[in-house]
XYZ file of C-alpha atoms in Angstrom:
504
model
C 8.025 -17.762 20.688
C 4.285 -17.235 20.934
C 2.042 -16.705 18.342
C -1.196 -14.985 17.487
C -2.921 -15.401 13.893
C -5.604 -13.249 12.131
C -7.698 -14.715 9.153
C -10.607 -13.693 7.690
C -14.084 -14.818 5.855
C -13.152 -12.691 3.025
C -10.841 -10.278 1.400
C -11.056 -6.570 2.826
C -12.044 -7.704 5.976
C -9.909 -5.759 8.452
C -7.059 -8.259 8.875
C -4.043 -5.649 8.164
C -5.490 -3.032 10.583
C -6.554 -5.374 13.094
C -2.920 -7.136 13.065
C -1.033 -3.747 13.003
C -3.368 -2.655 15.975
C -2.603 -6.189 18.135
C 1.432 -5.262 17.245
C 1.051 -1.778 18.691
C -0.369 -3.055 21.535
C 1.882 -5.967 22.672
C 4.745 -3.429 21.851
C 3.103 -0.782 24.247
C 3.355 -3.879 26.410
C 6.665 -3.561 26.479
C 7.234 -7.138 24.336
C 9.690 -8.182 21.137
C 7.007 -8.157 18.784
C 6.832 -8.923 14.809
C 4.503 -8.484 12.243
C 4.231 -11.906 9.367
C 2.200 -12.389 5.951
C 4.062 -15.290 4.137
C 2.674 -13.947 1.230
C 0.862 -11.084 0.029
C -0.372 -9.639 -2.977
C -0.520 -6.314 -3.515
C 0.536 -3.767 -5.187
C 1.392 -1.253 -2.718
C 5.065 -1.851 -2.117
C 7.807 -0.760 -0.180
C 11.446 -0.832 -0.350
C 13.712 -1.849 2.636
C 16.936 -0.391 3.569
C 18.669 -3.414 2.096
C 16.301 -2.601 -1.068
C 14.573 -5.599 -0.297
C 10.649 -5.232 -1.981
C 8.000 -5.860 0.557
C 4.103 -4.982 0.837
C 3.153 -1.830 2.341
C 1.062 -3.439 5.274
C 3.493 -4.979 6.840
C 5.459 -1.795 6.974
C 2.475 -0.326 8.735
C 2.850 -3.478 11.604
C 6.293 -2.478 11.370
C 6.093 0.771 12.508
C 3.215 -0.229 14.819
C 5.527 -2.350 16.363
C 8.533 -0.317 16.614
C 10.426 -1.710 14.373
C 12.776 -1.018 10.907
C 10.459 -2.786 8.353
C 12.764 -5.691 6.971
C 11.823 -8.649 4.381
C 11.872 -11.977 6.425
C 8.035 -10.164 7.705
C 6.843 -10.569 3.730
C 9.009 -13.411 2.091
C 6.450 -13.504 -0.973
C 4.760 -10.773 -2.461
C 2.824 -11.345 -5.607
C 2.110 -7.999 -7.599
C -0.882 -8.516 -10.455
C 0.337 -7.361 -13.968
C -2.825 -8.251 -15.364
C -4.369 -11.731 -17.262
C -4.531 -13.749 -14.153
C -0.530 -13.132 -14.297
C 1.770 -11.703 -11.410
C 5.357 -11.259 -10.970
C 6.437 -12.678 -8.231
C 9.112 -11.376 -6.080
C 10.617 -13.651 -3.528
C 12.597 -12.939 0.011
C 12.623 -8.529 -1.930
C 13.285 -9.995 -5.337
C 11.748 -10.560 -8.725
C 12.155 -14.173 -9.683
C 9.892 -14.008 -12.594
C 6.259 -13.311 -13.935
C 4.313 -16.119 -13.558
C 0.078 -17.085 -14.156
C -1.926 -18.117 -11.575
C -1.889 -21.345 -12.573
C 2.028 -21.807 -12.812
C 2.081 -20.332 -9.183
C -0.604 -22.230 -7.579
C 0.054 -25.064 -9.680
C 4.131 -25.540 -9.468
C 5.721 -22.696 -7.352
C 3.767 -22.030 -3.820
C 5.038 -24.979 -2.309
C 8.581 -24.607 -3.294
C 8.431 -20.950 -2.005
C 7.018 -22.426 1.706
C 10.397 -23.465 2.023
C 11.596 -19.815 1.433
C 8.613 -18.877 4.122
C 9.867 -21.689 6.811
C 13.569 -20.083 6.217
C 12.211 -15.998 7.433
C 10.079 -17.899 10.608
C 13.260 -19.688 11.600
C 15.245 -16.233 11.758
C 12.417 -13.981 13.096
C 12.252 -16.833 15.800
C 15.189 -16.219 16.686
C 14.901 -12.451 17.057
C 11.192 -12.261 18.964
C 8.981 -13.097 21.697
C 5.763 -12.795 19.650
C 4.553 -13.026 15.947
C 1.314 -11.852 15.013
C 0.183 -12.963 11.740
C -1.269 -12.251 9.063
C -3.424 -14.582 6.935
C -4.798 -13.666 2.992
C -8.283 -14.115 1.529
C -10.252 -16.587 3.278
C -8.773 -19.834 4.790
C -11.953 -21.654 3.103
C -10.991 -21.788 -0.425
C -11.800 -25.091 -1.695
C -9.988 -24.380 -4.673
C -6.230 -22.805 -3.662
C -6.327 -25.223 -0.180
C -4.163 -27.417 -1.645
C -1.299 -25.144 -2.694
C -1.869 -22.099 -0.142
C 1.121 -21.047 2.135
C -0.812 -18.386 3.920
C -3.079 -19.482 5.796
C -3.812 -22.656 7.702
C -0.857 -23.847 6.205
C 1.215 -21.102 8.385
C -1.459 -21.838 11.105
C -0.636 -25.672 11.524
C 2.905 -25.196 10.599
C 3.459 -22.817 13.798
C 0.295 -24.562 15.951
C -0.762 -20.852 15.503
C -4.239 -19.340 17.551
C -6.024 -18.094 15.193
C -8.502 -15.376 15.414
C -11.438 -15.549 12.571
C -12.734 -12.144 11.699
C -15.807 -11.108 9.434
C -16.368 -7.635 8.120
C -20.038 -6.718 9.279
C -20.193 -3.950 7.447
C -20.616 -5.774 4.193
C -23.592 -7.736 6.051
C -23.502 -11.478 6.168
C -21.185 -12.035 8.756
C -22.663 -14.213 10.817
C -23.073 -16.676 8.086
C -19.393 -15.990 6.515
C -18.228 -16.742 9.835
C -20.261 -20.065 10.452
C -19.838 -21.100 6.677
C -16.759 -20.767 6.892
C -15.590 -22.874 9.795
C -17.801 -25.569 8.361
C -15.832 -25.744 5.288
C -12.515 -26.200 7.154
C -10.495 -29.121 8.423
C -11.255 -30.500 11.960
C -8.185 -29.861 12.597
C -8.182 -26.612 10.604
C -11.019 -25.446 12.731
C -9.255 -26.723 16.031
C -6.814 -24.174 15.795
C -9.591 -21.126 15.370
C -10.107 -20.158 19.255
C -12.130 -17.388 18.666
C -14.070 -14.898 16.067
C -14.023 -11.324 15.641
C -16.537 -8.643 14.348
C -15.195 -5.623 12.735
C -16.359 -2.828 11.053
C -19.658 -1.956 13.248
C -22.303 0.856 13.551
C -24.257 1.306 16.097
C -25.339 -0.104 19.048
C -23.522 -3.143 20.379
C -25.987 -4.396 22.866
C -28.656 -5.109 19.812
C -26.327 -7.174 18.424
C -25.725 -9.441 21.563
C -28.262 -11.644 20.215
C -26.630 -12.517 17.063
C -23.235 -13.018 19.281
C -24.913 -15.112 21.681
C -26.225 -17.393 18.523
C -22.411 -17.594 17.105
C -21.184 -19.223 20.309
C -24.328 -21.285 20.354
C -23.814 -22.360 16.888
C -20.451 -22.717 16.365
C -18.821 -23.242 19.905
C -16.528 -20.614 19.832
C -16.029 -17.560 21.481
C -16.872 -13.884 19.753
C -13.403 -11.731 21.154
C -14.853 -8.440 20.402
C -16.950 -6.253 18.101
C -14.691 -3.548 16.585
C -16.249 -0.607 15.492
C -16.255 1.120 12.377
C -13.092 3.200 12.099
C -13.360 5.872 8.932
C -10.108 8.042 8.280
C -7.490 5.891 10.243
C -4.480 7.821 9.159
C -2.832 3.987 8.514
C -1.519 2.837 5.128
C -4.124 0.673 2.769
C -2.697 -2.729 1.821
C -4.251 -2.728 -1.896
C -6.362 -0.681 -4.154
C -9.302 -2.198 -3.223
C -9.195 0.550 -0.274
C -9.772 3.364 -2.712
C -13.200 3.138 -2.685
C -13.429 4.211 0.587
C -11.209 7.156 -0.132
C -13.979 9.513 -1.547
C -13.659 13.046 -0.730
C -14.668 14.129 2.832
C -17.615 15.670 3.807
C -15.414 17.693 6.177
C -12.345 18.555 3.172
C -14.945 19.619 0.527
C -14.587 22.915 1.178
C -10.945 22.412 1.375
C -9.552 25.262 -1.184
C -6.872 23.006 -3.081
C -8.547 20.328 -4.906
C -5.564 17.633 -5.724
C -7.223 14.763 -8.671
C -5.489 11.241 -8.382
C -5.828 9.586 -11.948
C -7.138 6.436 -10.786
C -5.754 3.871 -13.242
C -6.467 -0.184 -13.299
C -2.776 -1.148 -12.228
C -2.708 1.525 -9.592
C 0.446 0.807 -7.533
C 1.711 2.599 -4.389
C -1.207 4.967 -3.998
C -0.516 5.300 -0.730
C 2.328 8.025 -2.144
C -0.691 10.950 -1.586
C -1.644 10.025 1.911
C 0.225 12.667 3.666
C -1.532 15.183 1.188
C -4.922 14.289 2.017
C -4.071 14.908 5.794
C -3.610 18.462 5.375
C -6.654 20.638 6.484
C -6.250 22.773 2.628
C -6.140 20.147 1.204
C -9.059 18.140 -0.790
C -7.534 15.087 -2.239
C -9.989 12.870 -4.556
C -9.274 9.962 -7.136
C -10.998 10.207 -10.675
C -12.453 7.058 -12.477
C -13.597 6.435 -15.745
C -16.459 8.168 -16.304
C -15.539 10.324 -13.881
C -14.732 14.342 -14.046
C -11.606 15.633 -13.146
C -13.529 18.695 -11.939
C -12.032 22.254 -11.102
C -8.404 20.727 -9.610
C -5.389 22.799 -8.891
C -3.144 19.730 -9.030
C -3.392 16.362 -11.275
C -1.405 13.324 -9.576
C -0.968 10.621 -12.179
C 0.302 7.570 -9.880
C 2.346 4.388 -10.318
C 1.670 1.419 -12.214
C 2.322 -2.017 -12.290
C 1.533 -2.470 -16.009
C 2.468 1.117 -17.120
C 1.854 0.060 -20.962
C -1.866 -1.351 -19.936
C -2.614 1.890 -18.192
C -1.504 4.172 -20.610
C -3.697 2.554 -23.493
C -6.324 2.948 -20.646
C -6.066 5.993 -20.075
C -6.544 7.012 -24.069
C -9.023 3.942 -24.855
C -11.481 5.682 -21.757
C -11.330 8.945 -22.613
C -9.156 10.420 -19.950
C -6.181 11.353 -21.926
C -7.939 13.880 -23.955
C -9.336 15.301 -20.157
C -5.673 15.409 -18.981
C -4.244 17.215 -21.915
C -6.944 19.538 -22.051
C -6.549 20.012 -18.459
C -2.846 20.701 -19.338
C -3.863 23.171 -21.825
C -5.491 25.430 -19.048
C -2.873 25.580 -16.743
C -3.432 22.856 -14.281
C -0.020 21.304 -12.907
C 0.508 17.922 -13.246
C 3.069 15.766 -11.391
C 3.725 11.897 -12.239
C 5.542 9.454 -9.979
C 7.561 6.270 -11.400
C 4.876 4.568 -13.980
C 2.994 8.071 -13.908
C 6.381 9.510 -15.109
C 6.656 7.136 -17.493
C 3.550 8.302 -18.915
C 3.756 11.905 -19.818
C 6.747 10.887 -21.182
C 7.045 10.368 -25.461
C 7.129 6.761 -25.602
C 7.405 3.308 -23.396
C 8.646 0.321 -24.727
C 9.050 -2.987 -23.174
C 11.313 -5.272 -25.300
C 11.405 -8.030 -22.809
C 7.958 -7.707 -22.169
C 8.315 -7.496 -18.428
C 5.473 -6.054 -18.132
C 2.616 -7.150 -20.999
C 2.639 -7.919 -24.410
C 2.713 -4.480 -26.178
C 6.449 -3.571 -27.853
C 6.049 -0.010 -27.449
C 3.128 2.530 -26.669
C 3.185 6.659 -27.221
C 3.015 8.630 -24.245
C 1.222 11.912 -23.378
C 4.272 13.308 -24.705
C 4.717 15.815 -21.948
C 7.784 15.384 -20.884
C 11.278 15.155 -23.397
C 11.970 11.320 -22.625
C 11.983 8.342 -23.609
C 11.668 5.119 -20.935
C 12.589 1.528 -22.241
C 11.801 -1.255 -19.805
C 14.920 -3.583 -18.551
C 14.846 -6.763 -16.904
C 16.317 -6.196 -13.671
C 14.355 -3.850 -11.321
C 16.126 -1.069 -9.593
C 14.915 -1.412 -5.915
C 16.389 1.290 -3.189
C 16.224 3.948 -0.828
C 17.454 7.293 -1.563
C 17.784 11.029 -0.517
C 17.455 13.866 -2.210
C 17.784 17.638 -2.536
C 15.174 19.804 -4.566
C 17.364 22.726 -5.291
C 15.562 25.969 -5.837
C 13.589 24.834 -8.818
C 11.061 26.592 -10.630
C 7.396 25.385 -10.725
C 4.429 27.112 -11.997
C 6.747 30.369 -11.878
C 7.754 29.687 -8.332
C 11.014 28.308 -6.546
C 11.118 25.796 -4.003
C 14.497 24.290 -2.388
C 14.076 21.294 0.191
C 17.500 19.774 1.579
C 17.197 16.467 3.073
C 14.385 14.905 1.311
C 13.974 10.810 1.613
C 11.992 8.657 -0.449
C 12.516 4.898 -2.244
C 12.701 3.655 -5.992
C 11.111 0.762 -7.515
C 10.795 1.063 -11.351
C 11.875 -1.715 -14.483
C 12.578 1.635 -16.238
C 15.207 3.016 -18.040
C 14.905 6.892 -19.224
C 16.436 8.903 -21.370
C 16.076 12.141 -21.645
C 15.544 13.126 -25.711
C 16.566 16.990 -24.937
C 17.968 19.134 -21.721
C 14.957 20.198 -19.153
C 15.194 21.424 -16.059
C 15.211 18.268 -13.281
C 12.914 18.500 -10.072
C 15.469 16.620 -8.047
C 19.821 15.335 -6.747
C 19.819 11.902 -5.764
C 22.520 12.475 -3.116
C 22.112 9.015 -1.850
C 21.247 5.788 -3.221
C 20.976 2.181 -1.219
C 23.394 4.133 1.184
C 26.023 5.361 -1.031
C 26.946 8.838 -1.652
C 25.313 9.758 -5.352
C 24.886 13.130 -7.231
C 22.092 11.872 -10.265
C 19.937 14.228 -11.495
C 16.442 12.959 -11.209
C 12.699 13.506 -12.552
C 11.919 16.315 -15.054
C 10.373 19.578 -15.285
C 8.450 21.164 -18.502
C 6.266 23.917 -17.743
C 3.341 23.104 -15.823
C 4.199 19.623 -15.779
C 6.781 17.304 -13.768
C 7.566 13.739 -12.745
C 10.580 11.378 -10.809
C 10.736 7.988 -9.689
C 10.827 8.776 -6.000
C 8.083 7.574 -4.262
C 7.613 8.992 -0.634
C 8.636 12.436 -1.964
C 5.185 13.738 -0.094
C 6.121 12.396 2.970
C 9.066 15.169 3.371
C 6.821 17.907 5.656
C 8.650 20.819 4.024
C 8.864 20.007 0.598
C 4.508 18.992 1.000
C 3.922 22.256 2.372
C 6.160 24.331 -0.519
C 4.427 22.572 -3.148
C 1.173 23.116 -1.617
C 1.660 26.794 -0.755
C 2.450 27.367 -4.402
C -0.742 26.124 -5.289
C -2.300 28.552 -2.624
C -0.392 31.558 -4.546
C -1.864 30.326 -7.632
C -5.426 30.787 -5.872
C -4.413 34.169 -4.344
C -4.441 32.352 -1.155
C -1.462 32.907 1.756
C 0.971 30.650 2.394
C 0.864 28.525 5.135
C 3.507 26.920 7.914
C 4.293 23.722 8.238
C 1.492 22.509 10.285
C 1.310 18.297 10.125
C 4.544 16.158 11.231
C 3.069 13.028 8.749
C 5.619 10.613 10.393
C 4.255 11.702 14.389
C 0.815 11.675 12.778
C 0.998 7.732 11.549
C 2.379 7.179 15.116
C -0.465 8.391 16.939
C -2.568 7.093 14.582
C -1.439 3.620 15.802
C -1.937 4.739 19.722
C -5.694 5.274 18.886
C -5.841 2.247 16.990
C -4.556 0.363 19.498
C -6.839 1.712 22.347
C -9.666 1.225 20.190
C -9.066 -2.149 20.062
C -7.928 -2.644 23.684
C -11.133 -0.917 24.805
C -13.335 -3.975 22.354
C -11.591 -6.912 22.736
C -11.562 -8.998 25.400
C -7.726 -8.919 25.912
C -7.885 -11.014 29.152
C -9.501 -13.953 27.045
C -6.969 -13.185 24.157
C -3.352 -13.350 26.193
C -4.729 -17.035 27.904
C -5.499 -18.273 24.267
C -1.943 -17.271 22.820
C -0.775 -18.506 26.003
């Protein structure tokens, strides 16, 4: 097998997009390819067929590369519950919460072995890995325990490629600093460096490339430029800042507000909204205004308890229910749901330290945390229900689960969605809840369904005195072409010649 590996000088720096674009194009190529991050952490998750939990960006590669996104390409994925404390889910499973220390410290190493396992089986199954490293390769401090980076790197006798986000400005000296802080034999195995995220003119920059070569005797691949709006799924939250409303969407008539919480998990749920043309969707901070918008998302969580008290400790609560009060629809999904709920209580303190906490109290129900996490695809029905005095019925509607939640309903409302199939069995569970203006269900995904995006969106247009419109974006061809251009962006600015004799 032959291997390609992507590190950066920092967090954020473009390694997800960069490794998703190199999978698209050796699978245009026509070879077995496969994304692998040993471990990530994130809270954007995803949830296999074999309702196996895995991090969103190497679902993304996945796809890029043609393939059914399966666990052995994430065996680790830590997800932050707050206080330097993660729970840490292992080959799609929660093995406990643990602090950084007690990971680090005790647990990394023992989960390498876990890692060396899912290499041995995708070697088996591919002609190429590209992968994925996490942070930077040059921390003094996590070296010792790290299973990510040149750990993976010297493991496999990976390439690796060394990328710095010039954008942020001080690449040049992330990228020398940090091959001076590695391991001769660390920076042995870095055969060349990448610049990503440029504006402007490449050929004033050739003197600063020419003085990376100079100075650090390695080659510079390729400047990448800037790529806004990439129609790809974010890795982490970190992303949203980038997300600010377009200069293009602002006149966009429906205005859609994501509650931007601390713990925001799987926020990539409202992509496919903000690629319709009516649509202008925006996430709201503290200290932020909700503004004039027809539709409030409240989003997941991975520390629902934490984010509720947030959300009344800030402020934003009493914007929400007011909000409420005039009419504006509001739609929560999983730890969102749990919110506008009456109460959340986490006896086992899966999640944090609080017993119980109120909810908005939107929604009749009750959700207790348990200890085992429900984890699996479904599909679903919406069967003519009413919503802001309209009816919409969607057949065939797919979407995943991934909640510590139990709920129970404390009286009889009317329920947005049928489970007809869960983890591959035939099902019939009512799901989610209705009350008035305001709904939630577990399902993440749900606006990934074309048809049942548009309805919900066209009832927001009635509500403006606006038309309805058809069906006008396929979301899933859209991410696919979205990886084409990717790729030929990056074919077009990296020397792929130079690239194919390094991985050999």
């Amino acid at each position: 097998m032959k291997h390609i590996m992507l590190q950066g000088t920092s967090s954020h720096v473009g390694k997800s997009i960069l490794t998703t674009a190199l999978c698209r194009i050796f699978y245009q190529e026509g070879m077995s390819v496969v994304p692998f991050k040993a471990q990530n952490m994130a809270l954007n998750s995803y949830v296999t067929k074999d309702g196996d939990e895995m991090g969103r960006a190497q679902v993304a590669q996945a796809e890029a590369a043609g393939l059914e996104p399966f666990v052995e390409m994430n065996p680790v994925l830590l997800k932050p519950t707050g206080n330097s404390c993660s729970q840490v889910i292992l080959m799609g499973k929660p093995v406990g919460n643990m602090s950084a220390r007690e990971y680090h410290k005790g647990y990394s190493l023992k989960a390498f072995d876990t890692v060396k396992e899912a290499i041995s089986r995708l070697e088996k199954r591919f002609d190429m890995m590209v992968i994925e490293g996490a942070g930077s390769p040059a921390e003094v401090n996590l070296k010792a325990n790290d299973i990510v980076n040149m750990r993976i790197a010297k493991y496999l006798n990976a390439p690796v490629l060394l990328i710095a986000d010039i954008d942020r400005g001080g690449a040049l000296a992330s990228l020398v600093g940090t091959l001076e802080l590695l391991e001769p034999e660390e920076r042995d195995l870095v055969k060349g460096l990448v610049i990503n995220k440029f504006r402007g003119d490449v050929t004033i920059l050739q003197p600063a490339l020419d003085f990376l070569e100079e100075k650090t005797g390695k080659p510079v691949l390729g400047v990448i430029p800037y790529l806004p709006d990439l129609g790809i799924d974010d890795e982490d939250s970190v992303s949203l800042d980038d997300k600010a409303p377009k200069k293009d969407k602002t006149a966009a008539p429906i205005k859609i507000a994501v509650i931007q919480t601390p713990k925001i998990s799987n926020f990539t749920d409202f992509d496919a909204l903000s690629r319709e043309d009516d649509v202008n969707l925006y996430y709201v901070k503290e200290g932020e205004a909700i503004g004039e918008a027809d539709l409030i998302l409240l989003p997941g969580s991975k520390n629902t308890t934490e984010d509720m008290l947030y959300l009344r400790r800030s402020g934003m609560e009493k914007a929400i229910r007011q909000a409420r009060e005039n009419g504006t629809p509001i739609i929560g999904i999983c730890g969102g749901y749990q919110m506008l709920g009456e109460k959340i209580s986490d006896p086992h303190h899966t999640e944090s330290d609080n017993d119980s906490v109120e909810g908005l109290g939107f929604l009749p129900m009750e959700t207790i945390f348990a200890e085992e996490k429900l984890t699996s695809q479904v599909k679903a029905k919406c069967f003519e229900w009413q919503f802001m005095g309209e009816t919409l019925s969607v057949d065939d509607l797919f979407g995943y689960e991934i909640h510590m939640g139990e709920t129970r309903f404390t009286r009889e409302c009317a329920h947005p969605f049928m489970i007809t199939q869960r983890a591959g069995k035939s099902a019939e569970i009512a799901e989610g809840l209705i009350n008035g203006n305001v709904m939630g269900a577990y399902i993440h995904g749900i606006f990934d369904n074309d048809a049942y995006r548009r309805g919900l969106i066209n009832i927001l247009r009635k509500r403006r005195n606006l038309q309805p419109l058809p069906i006008s974006v396929n979301y899933a061809a859209a991410k696919q072409q979205a990886y084409n251009r990717l790729a030929e962006t990056v074919r077009q600015n990296l020397d792929m010649a130079k690239l194919k004799k390094i991985i050999g």
